Coordinates of C-alpha atoms in Angstrom, one line a residue:
S1 CA 81.9 81.5 102.5
P2 CA 83.7 78.2 102.2
S3 CA 87.0 78.0 100.5
V4 CA 87.1 76.5 97.1
Y5 CA 90.1 74.8 95.8
Q6 CA 91.7 76.3 92.6
D7 CA 91.8 72.9 90.8
D8 CA 87.9 73.1 90.7
Y9 CA 88.1 75.8 88.0
I10 CA 91.2 75.5 86.1
P11 CA 92.2 76.7 83.4
Y12 CA 92.5 80.4 84.3
P13 CA 92.3 83.1 81.5
R14 CA 95.5 85.1 80.8
I15 CA 95.4 88.8 82.0
E16 CA 95.7 89.9 78.3
D17 CA 92.4 87.9 77.6
V18 CA 90.7 89.5 80.6
L19 CA 91.7 93.0 79.3
E20 CA 90.6 92.2 75.8
K21 CA 87.1 91.3 76.9
G22 CA 86.6 94.7 78.4
G23 CA 85.3 95.9 81.8
P24 CA 84.1 95.6 84.4
Y25 CA 87.5 94.1 85.4
P26 CA 88.1 92.0 88.5
Q27 CA 90.8 93.6 90.9
V28 CA 92.8 90.5 90.9
I29 CA 93.0 87.2 88.8
L30 CA 94.7 83.9 89.4
P31 CA 97.8 83.1 87.4
Q32 CA 97.1 80.9 84.4
F33 CA 98.5 77.7 86.4
G34 CA 97.0 78.6 89.8
G35 CA 99.3 78.6 92.9
Y36 CA 97.4 81.4 94.6
W37 CA 94.2 82.2 96.5
I38 CA 92.1 85.3 96.5
E39 CA 90.1 87.1 99.1
D40 CA 87.6 89.5 97.6
A41 CA 84.6 90.9 99.5
E42 CA 82.7 91.4 96.1
A43 CA 83.9 88.2 94.4
P44 CA 81.3 85.8 93.1
A45 CA 80.9 82.4 94.7
G46 CA 83.6 80.1 93.4
T47 CA 86.4 82.3 93.9
P48 CA 89.0 80.7 96.3
S49 CA 89.2 82.9 99.4
S50 CA 90.4 82.9 103.0
S51 CA 87.3 81.9 104.9
E52 CA 88.6 82.4 108.3
S53 CA 91.4 84.0 110.4
S54 CA 94.6 82.1 111.1
F55 CA 94.8 80.0 114.2
C56 CA 97.3 82.1 116.1
E57 CA 96.1 83.7 119.3
E58 CA 95.8 87.3 119.7
E59 CA 98.2 89.3 121.7
D60 CA 97.0 90.8 125.0
R61 CA 96.8 94.5 125.2
E62 CA 98.3 96.4 128.1
D63 CA 95.0 98.1 128.7
G64 CA 93.2 94.9 129.1
M65 CA 91.1 95.4 126.1
S66 CA 90.9 92.6 123.5
P67 CA 92.4 93.8 120.1
G68 CA 89.3 92.2 118.5
G69 CA 86.8 94.1 120.6
G70 CA 85.2 97.3 120.1
H71 CA 86.3 99.1 116.9
S72 CA 89.6 97.5 116.9
Y73 CA 90.9 94.7 114.7
R74 CA 92.8 91.7 115.8
L75 CA 96.5 91.4 115.4
E76 CA 97.4 87.7 114.9
C77 CA 100.7 86.7 116.5
N78 CA 102.5 83.8 118.3
S79 CA 101.3 83.9 121.9
T80 CA 103.6 81.1 122.8
A81 CA 106.6 83.0 122.0
R82 CA 105.6 85.7 124.6
A83 CA 104.3 83.2 127.2
Y84 CA 107.7 82.9 129.2
R85 CA 107.9 86.6 129.6
K86 CA 104.2 86.9 130.6
H87 CA 103.9 83.9 133.0
F88 CA 107.4 83.1 134.2
I89 CA 109.9 86.1 134.2
G90 CA 109.9 87.7 137.6
K91 CA 108.0 84.8 139.3
E92 CA 109.1 81.8 141.2
H93 CA 109.7 78.9 138.7
M94 CA 112.2 76.2 137.7
N95 CA 114.0 75.6 134.4
Y96 CA 115.4 72.1 133.3
Y97 CA 117.3 70.9 130.3
C98 CA 117.5 67.5 128.8
T99 CA 120.4 66.0 126.9
G100 CA 120.0 63.6 124.0
S101 CA 116.4 62.4 124.3
S102 CA 115.0 60.5 121.5
I103 CA 113.7 63.8 120.0
G104 CA 116.8 65.8 120.7
N105 CA 117.7 68.4 123.4
L106 CA 114.7 69.8 125.5
I107 CA 114.3 72.8 127.6
M108 CA 111.5 72.8 130.1
S109 CA 110.1 75.6 132.3
L110 CA 107.7 74.9 135.3
K111 CA 105.6 77.1 137.6
H112 CA 103.2 76.3 140.3
E113 CA 100.0 78.3 140.3
E114 CA 96.9 78.6 142.5
A115 CA 93.7 79.9 141.3
E116 CA 90.3 79.9 142.9
G117 CA 91.4 77.3 145.4
Q118 CA 92.9 75.0 142.8
E119 CA 96.4 74.1 142.1
F120 CA 98.0 74.0 138.5
L121 CA 101.2 73.5 136.9
R122 CA 102.1 75.9 134.1
I123 CA 104.6 74.2 131.6
M124 CA 106.6 75.1 128.6
L125 CA 108.4 72.4 126.8
R126 CA 110.8 73.4 124.0
S127 CA 111.9 71.0 121.5
R128 CA 113.9 71.4 118.1
T129 CA 110.5 71.5 116.3
K130 CA 108.1 73.3 118.4
T131 CA 107.3 74.8 121.8
V132 CA 104.3 73.5 123.8
H133 CA 102.7 75.7 126.4
D134 CA 100.0 74.2 128.8
R135 CA 98.4 74.7 132.2
V136 CA 97.6 71.3 133.9
S137 CA 95.4 71.0 136.9
L138 CA 96.8 69.1 139.9
A139 CA 93.4 68.2 141.3
G140 CA 93.3 64.6 142.7
L141 CA 97.1 64.2 142.8
N142 CA 98.7 63.3 146.0
Q143 CA 102.2 64.3 144.9
L144 CA 103.6 66.3 142.0
P145 CA 104.5 64.5 138.9
T146 CA 108.3 64.2 138.1
V147 CA 109.8 66.3 135.4
P148 CA 110.2 63.3 133.0
Q149 CA 106.5 62.5 133.6
I150 CA 105.5 66.0 132.7
A151 CA 107.5 65.8 129.5
K152 CA 105.7 62.6 128.6
L153 CA 102.5 64.1 129.2
L154 CA 103.2 66.9 126.5
C155 CA 105.2 64.8 124.1
D156 CA 104.3 61.1 124.4
D157 CA 106.8 59.8 121.9
A158 CA 109.8 61.1 123.8
T159 CA 112.1 58.6 125.5
G160 CA 115.6 58.7 127.2
L161 CA 114.5 61.7 129.4
R162 CA 117.2 62.8 131.7
F163 CA 116.7 66.3 133.0
N164 CA 119.1 68.5 134.8
P165 CA 118.2 71.8 136.6
V166 CA 119.3 75.0 135.2
L167 CA 121.6 76.5 138.0
Y168 CA 122.8 79.6 136.1
P169 CA 121.2 82.7 137.6
R170 CA 120.9 84.4 134.3
G171 CA 119.5 81.3 132.6
S172 CA 115.9 83.0 132.3
Q173 CA 117.5 85.8 130.2
L174 CA 118.9 83.2 127.7
I175 CA 115.4 81.4 127.6
V176 CA 113.5 84.4 127.0
A177 CA 115.7 85.5 124.4
Y178 CA 115.3 82.1 122.6
D179 CA 111.6 82.2 122.9
E180 CA 111.3 85.5 121.5
H181 CA 113.5 85.1 118.4
E182 CA 110.3 84.5 116.5
V183 CA 108.8 87.9 117.7
N184 CA 108.8 90.5 115.0
N185 CA 108.1 94.0 115.9
T186 CA 109.4 95.6 112.7
F187 CA 107.9 95.5 109.3
K188 CA 108.7 96.7 105.7
F189 CA 106.0 96.6 103.0
G190 CA 106.4 97.4 99.4
V191 CA 104.1 99.6 97.5
V192 CA 103.7 99.1 93.8
Y193 CA 101.7 101.6 91.4
Q194 CA 99.8 99.8 88.6
K195 CA 98.5 101.9 85.8
F196 CA 95.5 100.7 83.7
G197 CA 96.4 97.8 81.4
Q198 CA 99.9 97.1 82.8
T199 CA 100.5 93.4 82.5
S200 CA 104.4 93.1 83.1
E201 CA 106.9 93.9 85.9
E202 CA 108.9 96.1 83.5
E203 CA 105.9 98.3 83.3
L204 CA 105.1 98.4 86.8
F205 CA 108.7 99.2 87.8
G206 CA 108.8 101.8 84.9
N207 CA 106.3 104.1 86.7
N208 CA 108.3 107.3 87.7
E209 CA 105.4 109.6 88.8
E210 CA 103.5 110.0 92.0
T211 CA 100.0 111.2 91.4
P212 CA 98.0 113.3 94.1
A213 CA 95.8 110.1 94.6
F214 CA 99.0 108.0 95.3
K215 CA 100.3 110.4 97.7
E216 CA 96.9 110.5 99.5
F217 CA 97.3 106.7 99.8
L218 CA 100.7 107.0 101.1
G219 CA 99.5 109.3 103.8
I220 CA 97.1 106.8 105.3
L221 CA 100.0 104.2 105.5
G222 CA 102.2 106.5 107.7
D223 CA 104.1 109.8 108.0
N224 CA 106.6 111.1 105.3
I225 CA 110.1 111.1 106.7
E226 CA 113.6 112.2 105.5
L227 CA 115.8 109.1 105.4
Q228 CA 119.0 111.1 106.0
D229 CA 120.1 110.1 109.5
F230 CA 116.8 108.5 110.3
K231 CA 116.9 106.8 113.7
G232 CA 113.9 104.4 113.7
F233 CA 113.5 101.1 111.8
R234 CA 114.7 101.7 108.3
G235 CA 114.3 98.2 106.8
G236 CA 117.3 98.2 104.7
L237 CA 117.0 101.8 103.4
D238 CA 120.1 103.8 103.1
V239 CA 120.0 106.7 105.7
S240 CA 123.6 107.9 105.0
H241 CA 124.3 108.3 101.3
G242 CA 120.8 108.6 99.8
Q243 CA 121.2 105.5 97.5
T244 CA 117.6 104.5 98.3
G245 CA 116.0 107.9 97.8
S246 CA 115.5 110.7 100.2
E247 CA 112.1 110.0 101.6
S248 CA 109.9 107.3 102.9
V249 CA 106.8 106.5 104.9
Y250 CA 107.1 105.4 108.5
T251 CA 104.7 104.8 111.4
V252 CA 104.4 103.1 114.7
F253 CA 101.2 100.9 115.2
R254 CA 100.6 99.0 118.3
Q255 CA 104.3 99.0 119.4
R256 CA 105.3 97.8 115.9
E257 CA 107.4 99.8 113.5
I258 CA 106.4 99.9 109.9
I259 CA 108.3 101.5 107.0
V260 CA 106.9 101.6 103.4
N261 CA 109.3 100.8 100.5
F262 CA 108.2 102.8 97.4
R263 CA 111.5 103.6 96.1
H264 CA 110.7 102.6 92.5
F265 CA 109.3 106.1 91.8
S266 CA 112.8 107.8 92.1
S267 CA 114.1 108.5 88.5
E268 CA 117.7 108.0 90.0
I269 CA 117.0 104.4 90.5
S270 CA 117.2 102.0 87.7
S271 CA 114.6 99.3 87.0
L272 CA 116.7 96.5 88.3
Q273 CA 117.3 98.3 91.5
R274 CA 113.5 98.9 91.8
K275 CA 112.9 95.3 91.1
R276 CA 115.5 94.2 93.7
H277 CA 114.1 96.6 96.4
I278 CA 110.5 95.5 95.9
G279 CA 111.1 91.8 95.1
N280 CA 112.9 91.4 98.3
D281 CA 109.7 92.3 100.4
I282 CA 107.4 89.6 101.6
V283 CA 104.1 91.6 101.3
A284 CA 103.4 94.4 99.0
A285 CA 100.4 96.6 98.4
V286 CA 99.4 97.3 94.8
F287 CA 97.8 100.7 94.4
Q288 CA 95.5 101.0 91.3
E289 CA 93.9 104.5 90.4
E290 CA 91.8 103.0 87.7
A291 CA 90.0 99.5 87.6
T292 CA 92.4 97.0 86.1
P293 CA 93.2 93.5 86.8
F294 CA 96.4 92.4 88.5
V295 CA 98.0 88.8 88.4
P296 CA 100.2 87.9 91.4
D297 CA 103.0 86.2 89.4
I298 CA 103.5 89.5 87.4
I299 CA 106.5 90.0 89.5
A300 CA 109.1 87.2 89.6
S301 CA 110.2 87.0 93.3
N302 CA 111.1 84.3 95.7
F303 CA 110.2 86.5 98.6
L304 CA 106.9 88.2 97.7
H305 CA 104.2 85.9 99.0
A306 CA 101.2 88.2 99.4
Y307 CA 99.7 91.2 97.8
V308 CA 96.9 93.7 99.1
L309 CA 95.3 95.3 96.2
V310 CA 94.0 98.7 96.7
Q311 CA 91.9 100.5 94.2
V312 CA 90.9 104.2 95.0
E313 CA 87.5 105.7 94.4
N314 CA 86.8 109.5 94.5
P315 CA 90.5 110.3 95.3
C316 CA 91.5 113.6 97.0
T317 CA 87.9 114.4 98.1
D318 CA 86.1 114.1 101.4
H319 CA 84.5 110.8 100.1
T320 CA 87.7 108.9 99.3
T321 CA 87.3 105.2 99.7
Y322 CA 89.4 102.2 98.8
K323 CA 88.2 98.8 97.3
V324 CA 90.4 96.0 98.6
S325 CA 91.4 92.5 97.5
V326 CA 93.9 90.2 98.8
T327 CA 95.9 87.5 97.1
A328 CA 98.6 85.1 98.4
R329 CA 100.5 81.9 97.6
E330 CA 98.5 78.9 98.2
D331 CA 100.8 77.6 101.0
V332 CA 100.2 80.8 103.1
P333 CA 97.3 80.3 105.5
P334 CA 94.4 82.7 105.5
F335 CA 94.7 85.7 107.7
G336 CA 92.4 88.4 109.1
P337 CA 90.5 90.5 109.4
L338 CA 88.1 89.3 106.8
L339 CA 87.5 92.0 104.2
P340 CA 84.1 93.8 105.0
N341 CA 81.9 94.9 102.1
P342 CA 82.2 97.7 101.6
A343 CA 85.9 97.5 102.8
V344 CA 86.9 100.6 104.8
F345 CA 90.5 100.3 104.3
K346 CA 91.7 103.1 106.6
K347 CA 90.4 101.3 109.7
Y348 CA 92.3 97.9 109.2
R349 CA 95.2 98.8 106.9
H350 CA 97.9 98.1 109.2
V351 CA 96.4 95.0 110.9
K352 CA 95.9 93.4 107.4
L353 CA 99.4 94.1 106.3
I354 CA 101.1 92.9 109.5
N355 CA 99.0 89.7 109.7
A356 CA 99.8 89.1 106.1
E357 CA 103.5 89.0 106.7
N358 CA 103.1 86.8 109.8
A359 CA 101.0 84.3 107.8
C360 CA 103.6 84.4 105.0
Y361 CA 106.2 83.1 107.4
K362 CA 104.1 80.0 107.9
S363 CA 104.5 79.2 104.2
D364 CA 106.4 76.1 103.3
K365 CA 109.7 77.8 102.2
F366 CA 109.9 80.2 105.2
A367 CA 108.8 77.4 107.7
K368 CA 111.3 75.1 106.6
L369 CA 114.0 77.7 107.0
E370 CA 112.8 78.9 110.3
G371 CA 112.8 75.2 111.5
R372 CA 116.4 75.0 110.7
T373 CA 117.1 78.2 112.6
R374 CA 114.9 77.0 115.5
A375 CA 116.7 73.7 115.8
A376 CA 120.2 75.4 115.7
L377 CA 119.2 78.0 118.5
L378 CA 117.7 75.2 120.8
D379 CA 120.9 73.1 120.6
N380 CA 123.0 76.2 121.3
L381 CA 120.7 77.3 124.2
H382 CA 121.0 73.8 125.6
D383 CA 124.8 73.9 125.4
E384 CA 125.0 77.4 127.1
L385 CA 122.7 76.4 129.9
H386 CA 124.7 73.2 130.6
R387 CA 128.0 74.9 130.5
Q388 CA 126.9 77.9 132.6
S389 CA 125.2 75.7 135.2
Q390 CA 128.5 73.6 135.4
A391 CA 130.5 76.7 135.7
T392 CA 128.1 78.0 138.5
L393 CA 129.0 74.8 140.5
G394 CA 132.6 75.2 139.8
L395 CA 132.7 72.0 137.7
G396 CA 133.7 73.5 134.4
Q397 CA 136.8 72.1 132.9
P398 CA 139.7 74.1 131.4
G399 CA 139.3 74.5 127.8
E400 CA 135.6 73.5 127.8
E401 CA 134.4 76.9 126.4
D402 CA 136.8 76.6 123.6
K403 CA 135.4 73.0 122.8
L404 CA 132.0 74.5 122.5
E405 CA 133.0 77.2 120.3
N406 CA 135.0 75.1 117.9
G407 CA 133.6 71.6 118.0
G408 CA 130.5 69.5 118.8
H409 CA 127.5 70.0 116.5
G410 CA 129.2 72.1 113.8
G411 CA 127.0 72.8 110.6
L412 CA 124.3 75.3 110.9
L413 CA 124.6 75.5 114.6
E414 CA 128.1 77.0 114.3
S415 CA 127.1 79.6 111.8
F416 CA 124.9 81.1 114.5
K417 CA 127.3 81.0 117.4
V418 CA 128.3 84.6 116.8
I419 CA 124.5 85.6 116.8
I420 CA 123.7 83.8 120.1
C421 CA 126.6 85.5 121.7
Q422 CA 125.3 88.9 120.6
N423 CA 122.2 88.9 122.8
F424 CA 120.1 86.5 120.8
A425 CA 119.3 88.8 118.0
N426 CA 116.2 88.0 116.1
I427 CA 117.0 85.6 113.4
M428 CA 115.3 84.5 110.1
T429 CA 117.3 83.2 107.3
Y430 CA 116.2 83.0 103.6
S431 CA 118.0 81.0 101.0
F432 CA 116.4 79.9 97.7
G433 CA 118.2 78.3 94.8
D434 CA 121.8 79.4 93.8
D435 CA 121.4 83.1 93.7
Y436 CA 122.0 85.2 96.7
F437 CA 119.5 87.6 98.2
C438 CA 120.2 90.6 100.6
R439 CA 117.7 90.7 103.3
Q440 CA 117.5 92.8 106.6
I441 CA 116.9 89.8 109.0
I442 CA 118.6 90.5 112.2
F443 CA 116.9 93.1 114.4
H444 CA 118.1 93.8 118.0
R445 CA 117.3 97.1 119.7
N446 CA 116.9 99.0 116.2
K447 CA 120.3 97.8 115.0
V448 CA 120.4 96.0 111.6
A449 CA 122.9 93.6 110.3
T450 CA 122.8 92.9 106.6
F451 CA 122.7 89.3 106.0
I452 CA 123.9 88.0 102.5
M453 CA 123.7 84.3 101.9
T454 CA 125.0 82.0 99.4
N455 CA 125.1 78.3 99.2
A456 CA 128.5 78.4 100.7
Q457 CA 128.9 81.3 103.1
V458 CA 127.3 84.0 105.2
Y459 CA 128.5 87.6 105.7
I460 CA 127.3 89.4 108.8
N461 CA 128.6 92.9 108.9
N462 CA 131.4 91.9 106.6
R463 CA 132.4 89.1 108.9
E464 CA 132.6 85.7 107.0
I465 CA 131.0 82.7 108.5
K466 CA 131.1 79.4 106.9
L467 CA 128.1 77.2 106.3
Y468 CA 128.3 73.5 105.8
F469 CA 125.3 71.7 104.2

């Protein structure tokens, strides 16, 4: 059904008013002043919903089967971030860098291909704002276009194009690491238990009991693990001193590690700690054992952008089913799979949660911060490719390396120098307002660095790095 804008039916009733009227209750309602959309397979016409999957291309499966085919559900991902590894690495190709064009530094990769008697050029053009991946036919051309001509083809407003070849033998390693800084194969989802009639976050985070139905629900999300000395992805959970509880739920789904954060049930953790843990997640599942309405602004958080509401029916029996609804902030694009009716949650649970988080990264706040990170990393990649290419030719000047480390761009770029030098760890920064938030944001070979940001400084593994805005 087509999406309907929330403005068409404002004002919205308060959750207390909905409860006062009596059942049957909707699984999720909009905040009084909107700002969210709802996907509900049983919702009447007029409920704002996600009408189609997001525009990300699906990832190719190693077995050649489409993730959307058969009985499987599609994982939405950024295929461009994986294109260089898939189409260029290990194959003959050329890399070029452009210094100081009208749109900033550029990095281009070119590869000649032949298919069914035709010639093609596969192109990747990286700028500070985006990466363009295309395959262009060479039919009818007597000679290959020049590198600046190719760049103009993909970016018509670019001028001042002066490209140099990348001569550094390990240049492809730097480029693929840059491209894949957006690839995320680790996910942490919060789980909140909502009892009937609960309308505040204090009530939600005051729940200390795990019912059999809730334990059964956790069981379909993953396997119960002991946190002490756990070696897999831990998503910021304490695996040494037990400060975040002794157990969690973990699974690996299509080469992606998932850990579930439900520590708010531990009686040893204060309500404030529970709020901080769940409030720092991006996607949360809300488990309801009884039919009761949920409103997405019930938890005040700068990070939580999407909720998957799961209401159990016939728990702890051979006929257990789950009624599912989804709500997300209005700047989060729709994500699949669309909820079937009836929604068989067990079949698509991990896909929906993963797609939800990937969609949240496209919201205004996260996209803006990712854009800053991308621009800084691209400039750093450009500088490193230039420096190493000059060094390969024996043209590097004494002291040039120190100059690159201490001068030049400054600002946000300098704050990421240490990260680039550490194998291009996967970076995503978060900063909202004056408060600081602790996020696990740098993942590389299952090693996690804690990143704490304020307006003035950053600490990475207790090493201070200054930021200048």
